[in-house]
Amino acid sequence: MEFNYPITYLKCQSCDAKNHCRQCAEEAEAALLRGGAVESVHLDFQLKTAAVAGADEDALLDALDAAGIFAD
C-alpha cells in the first residue's frame, strides 16, 4: 500500500548547505529501502513530500522517523 505524507521536519546531518537537494533525497531513499519496511519510496525535499509504500503504515512512519524525516 502506498502512502503520501507532507514532510514536516528534515534532520540533514550531512548537508552544510541545508538546501535539501535531490542528492540528499536519493541518499535518504536508499537508506529507507535498506531498512526492510519500505518497498518503494520517492522523497521530494523541495516540495516536502514523501511517497512511501509498504505493508505496514506504522513501520513506514517509524522508518521515516529513524531516517530523520518527520511526516504527518
CSV table of N, CA and C in Angstrom, one decimal:
chain,number,residue,atom,x,y,z
A,1,MET,N,0.8,-1.2,0.0
A,1,MET,CA,0.0,0.0,0.0
A,1,MET,C,0.9,1.2,0.0
A,2,GLU,N,0.5,2.3,-0.8
A,2,GLU,CA,1.3,3.5,-0.8
A,2,GLU,C,0.6,4.6,0.0
A,3,PHE,N,1.5,5.4,0.6
A,3,PHE,CA,1.0,6.5,1.5
A,3,PHE,C,1.8,7.7,1.0
A,4,ASN,N,1.1,8.9,1.0
A,4,ASN,CA,1.7,10.2,0.8
A,4,ASN,C,1.6,11.0,2.0
A,5,TYR,N,2.7,11.6,2.4
A,5,TYR,CA,2.8,12.4,3.6
A,5,TYR,C,3.5,13.7,3.3
A,6,PRO,N,3.0,14.8,4.0
A,6,PRO,CA,3.8,16.0,3.9
A,6,PRO,C,5.0,15.9,4.9
A,7,ILE,N,6.1,16.3,4.5
A,7,ILE,CA,7.3,16.2,5.4
A,7,ILE,C,7.3,17.5,6.3
A,8,THR,N,7.3,17.3,7.6
A,8,THR,CA,7.2,18.4,8.5
A,8,THR,C,8.6,18.8,9.0
A,9,TYR,N,9.6,17.9,9.0
A,9,TYR,CA,10.9,18.3,9.5
A,9,TYR,C,11.9,17.4,8.9
A,10,LEU,N,13.1,17.9,8.5
A,10,LEU,CA,14.2,17.2,8.0
A,10,LEU,C,15.4,17.4,8.9
A,11,LYS,N,16.0,16.3,9.2
A,11,LYS,CA,17.2,16.3,10.0
A,11,LYS,C,18.4,16.1,9.1
A,12,CYS,N,18.9,17.1,8.5
A,12,CYS,CA,20.0,17.0,7.5
A,12,CYS,C,21.3,17.1,8.2
A,13,GLN,N,21.9,15.9,8.6
A,13,GLN,CA,23.2,15.9,9.2
A,13,GLN,C,24.3,16.0,8.3
A,14,SER,N,24.2,15.6,7.0
A,14,SER,CA,25.3,15.5,6.1
A,14,SER,C,25.4,16.7,5.2
A,15,CYS,N,24.4,17.6,5.3
A,15,CYS,CA,24.4,18.8,4.4
A,15,CYS,C,24.7,20.1,5.1
A,16,ASP,N,25.8,20.7,4.8
A,16,ASP,CA,26.1,22.0,5.4
A,16,ASP,C,25.2,23.1,4.8
A,17,ALA,N,24.8,23.0,3.5
A,17,ALA,CA,24.0,24.0,2.8
A,17,ALA,C,22.6,24.1,3.3
A,18,LYS,N,22.0,23.0,3.8
A,18,LYS,CA,20.6,22.9,4.2
A,18,LYS,C,19.6,23.3,3.2
A,19,ASN,N,20.0,23.0,1.9
A,19,ASN,CA,19.1,23.3,0.8
A,19,ASN,C,18.2,22.1,0.3
A,20,HIS,N,18.4,21.0,1.0
A,20,HIS,CA,17.5,19.8,0.7
A,20,HIS,C,17.5,19.4,-0.8
A,21,CYS,N,18.6,19.1,-1.3
A,21,CYS,CA,18.7,18.9,-2.8
A,21,CYS,C,18.3,17.4,-3.1
A,22,ARG,N,18.2,17.1,-4.4
A,22,ARG,CA,17.9,15.8,-4.9
A,22,ARG,C,18.9,14.7,-4.4
A,23,GLN,N,20.1,15.1,-4.4
A,23,GLN,CA,21.2,14.1,-3.9
A,23,GLN,C,20.9,13.7,-2.5
A,24,CYS,N,20.5,14.6,-1.7
A,24,CYS,CA,20.2,14.3,-0.3
A,24,CYS,C,19.0,13.3,-0.2
A,25,ALA,N,18.0,13.6,-1.0
A,25,ALA,CA,16.8,12.8,-1.1
A,25,ALA,C,17.1,11.4,-1.6
A,26,GLU,N,18.0,11.3,-2.6
A,26,GLU,CA,18.3,10.0,-3.1
A,26,GLU,C,19.1,9.1,-2.0
A,27,GLU,N,19.9,9.8,-1.3
A,27,GLU,CA,20.6,9.1,-0.2
A,27,GLU,C,19.7,8.6,0.9
A,28,ALA,N,18.7,9.4,1.2
A,28,ALA,CA,17.7,9.0,2.2
A,28,ALA,C,16.8,7.9,1.7
A,29,GLU,N,16.5,8.0,0.4
A,29,GLU,CA,15.7,6.9,-0.2
A,29,GLU,C,16.4,5.6,-0.2
A,30,ALA,N,17.7,5.6,-0.5
A,30,ALA,CA,18.5,4.3,-0.5
A,30,ALA,C,18.5,3.8,1.0
A,31,ALA,N,18.7,4.6,1.9
A,31,ALA,CA,18.8,4.2,3.3
A,31,ALA,C,17.4,3.6,3.8
A,32,LEU,N,16.3,4.2,3.4
A,32,LEU,CA,15.0,3.7,3.7
A,32,LEU,C,14.7,2.3,3.1
A,33,LEU,N,15.2,2.2,1.8
A,33,LEU,CA,15.0,0.9,1.2
A,33,LEU,C,15.8,-0.2,1.8
A,34,ARG,N,16.9,0.1,2.4
A,34,ARG,CA,17.8,-0.9,3.0
A,34,ARG,C,17.2,-1.4,4.3
A,35,GLY,N,16.3,-0.6,4.9
A,35,GLY,CA,15.8,-1.0,6.2
A,35,GLY,C,14.8,-2.1,6.2
A,36,GLY,N,14.1,-2.4,5.1
A,36,GLY,CA,13.2,-3.5,5.0
A,36,GLY,C,11.8,-3.2,5.1
A,37,ALA,N,11.4,-2.2,5.8
A,37,ALA,CA,9.9,-1.9,6.0
A,37,ALA,C,9.4,-1.2,4.8
A,38,VAL,N,10.2,-0.5,4.0
A,38,VAL,CA,9.8,0.3,2.8
A,38,VAL,C,10.1,-0.5,1.6
A,39,GLU,N,9.0,-0.6,0.8
A,39,GLU,CA,9.1,-1.3,-0.5
A,39,GLU,C,9.5,-0.4,-1.6
A,40,SER,N,8.9,0.8,-1.6
A,40,SER,CA,9.3,1.9,-2.6
A,40,SER,C,9.1,3.2,-1.9
A,41,VAL,N,9.9,4.2,-2.4
A,41,VAL,CA,9.9,5.5,-1.8
A,41,VAL,C,10.3,6.5,-2.8
A,42,HIS,N,9.6,7.7,-2.7
A,42,HIS,CA,10.0,8.9,-3.5
A,42,HIS,C,9.9,10.1,-2.6
A,43,LEU,N,11.1,10.7,-2.3
A,43,LEU,CA,11.1,11.9,-1.4
A,43,LEU,C,11.4,13.1,-2.3
A,44,ASP,N,10.6,14.1,-2.1
A,44,ASP,CA,10.9,15.4,-2.7
A,44,ASP,C,11.1,16.4,-1.6
A,45,PHE,N,12.3,16.7,-1.3
A,45,PHE,CA,12.6,17.6,-0.2
A,45,PHE,C,12.3,19.0,-0.5
A,46,GLN,N,12.3,19.4,-1.7
A,46,GLN,CA,12.0,20.8,-2.1
A,46,GLN,C,10.5,21.0,-1.9
A,47,LEU,N,9.6,20.1,-2.3
A,47,LEU,CA,8.2,20.2,-2.2
A,47,LEU,C,7.7,19.7,-0.8
A,48,LYS,N,8.7,19.1,-0.1
A,48,LYS,CA,8.4,18.5,1.3
A,48,LYS,C,7.3,17.4,1.2
A,49,THR,N,7.5,16.5,0.3
A,49,THR,CA,6.5,15.4,0.2
A,49,THR,C,7.3,14.0,0.3
A,50,ALA,N,6.6,13.0,0.8
A,50,ALA,CA,7.1,11.7,0.9
A,50,ALA,C,6.1,10.7,0.4
A,51,ALA,N,6.4,9.9,-0.6
A,51,ALA,CA,5.5,8.9,-1.1
A,51,ALA,C,6.2,7.6,-0.8
A,52,VAL,N,5.6,6.8,0.1
A,52,VAL,CA,6.3,5.6,0.5
A,52,VAL,C,5.3,4.4,0.5
A,53,ALA,N,5.8,3.2,0.2
A,53,ALA,CA,4.9,2.0,0.1
A,53,ALA,C,5.5,0.9,0.9
A,54,GLY,N,4.6,0.2,1.5
A,54,GLY,CA,5.0,-0.9,2.4
A,54,GLY,C,3.7,-1.5,3.0
A,55,ALA,N,3.9,-2.7,3.6
A,55,ALA,CA,2.8,-3.4,4.1
A,55,ALA,C,2.2,-2.8,5.4
A,56,ASP,N,3.0,-2.1,6.2
A,56,ASP,CA,2.5,-1.6,7.5
A,56,ASP,C,2.8,-0.1,7.6
A,57,GLU,N,1.8,0.7,7.7
A,57,GLU,CA,1.9,2.1,7.8
A,57,GLU,C,2.7,2.5,9.0
A,58,ASP,N,2.5,1.9,10.2
A,58,ASP,CA,3.3,2.3,11.4
A,58,ASP,C,4.8,2.0,11.2
A,59,ALA,N,5.1,0.9,10.5
A,59,ALA,CA,6.5,0.6,10.2
A,59,ALA,C,7.1,1.6,9.2
A,60,LEU,N,6.3,2.1,8.3
A,60,LEU,CA,6.8,3.1,7.4
A,60,LEU,C,7.1,4.4,8.1
A,61,LEU,N,6.2,4.8,9.0
A,61,LEU,CA,6.4,6.1,9.7
A,61,LEU,C,7.6,6.0,10.6
A,62,ASP,N,7.8,4.8,11.2
A,62,ASP,CA,9.0,4.5,12.1
A,62,ASP,C,10.2,4.6,11.3
A,63,ALA,N,10.2,4.1,10.1
A,63,ALA,CA,11.4,4.1,9.2
A,63,ALA,C,11.7,5.6,8.8
A,64,LEU,N,10.7,6.4,8.5
A,64,LEU,CA,11.0,7.8,8.2
A,64,LEU,C,11.5,8.5,9.4
A,65,ASP,N,11.0,8.2,10.5
A,65,ASP,CA,11.4,8.9,11.8
A,65,ASP,C,12.9,8.5,12.0
A,66,ALA,N,13.2,7.2,11.9
A,66,ALA,CA,14.6,6.8,12.1
A,66,ALA,C,15.6,7.4,11.1
A,67,ALA,N,15.1,7.8,10.0
A,67,ALA,CA,16.0,8.4,9.0
A,67,ALA,C,16.1,10.0,9.2
A,68,GLY,N,15.3,10.5,10.2
A,68,GLY,CA,15.4,11.9,10.5
A,68,GLY,C,14.4,12.7,9.6
A,69,ILE,N,13.4,12.0,9.1
A,69,ILE,CA,12.4,12.6,8.2
A,69,ILE,C,11.1,12.5,9.0
A,70,PHE,N,10.5,13.6,9.4
A,70,PHE,CA,9.3,13.5,10.2
A,70,PHE,C,8.1,13.9,9.3
A,71,ALA,N,7.1,13.1,9.2
A,71,ALA,CA,6.0,13.3,8.3
A,71,ALA,C,4.7,13.1,9.1
A,72,ASP,N,3.7,13.8,8.7
A,72,ASP,CA,2.3,13.6,9.3
A,72,ASP,C,1.4,12.9,8.3
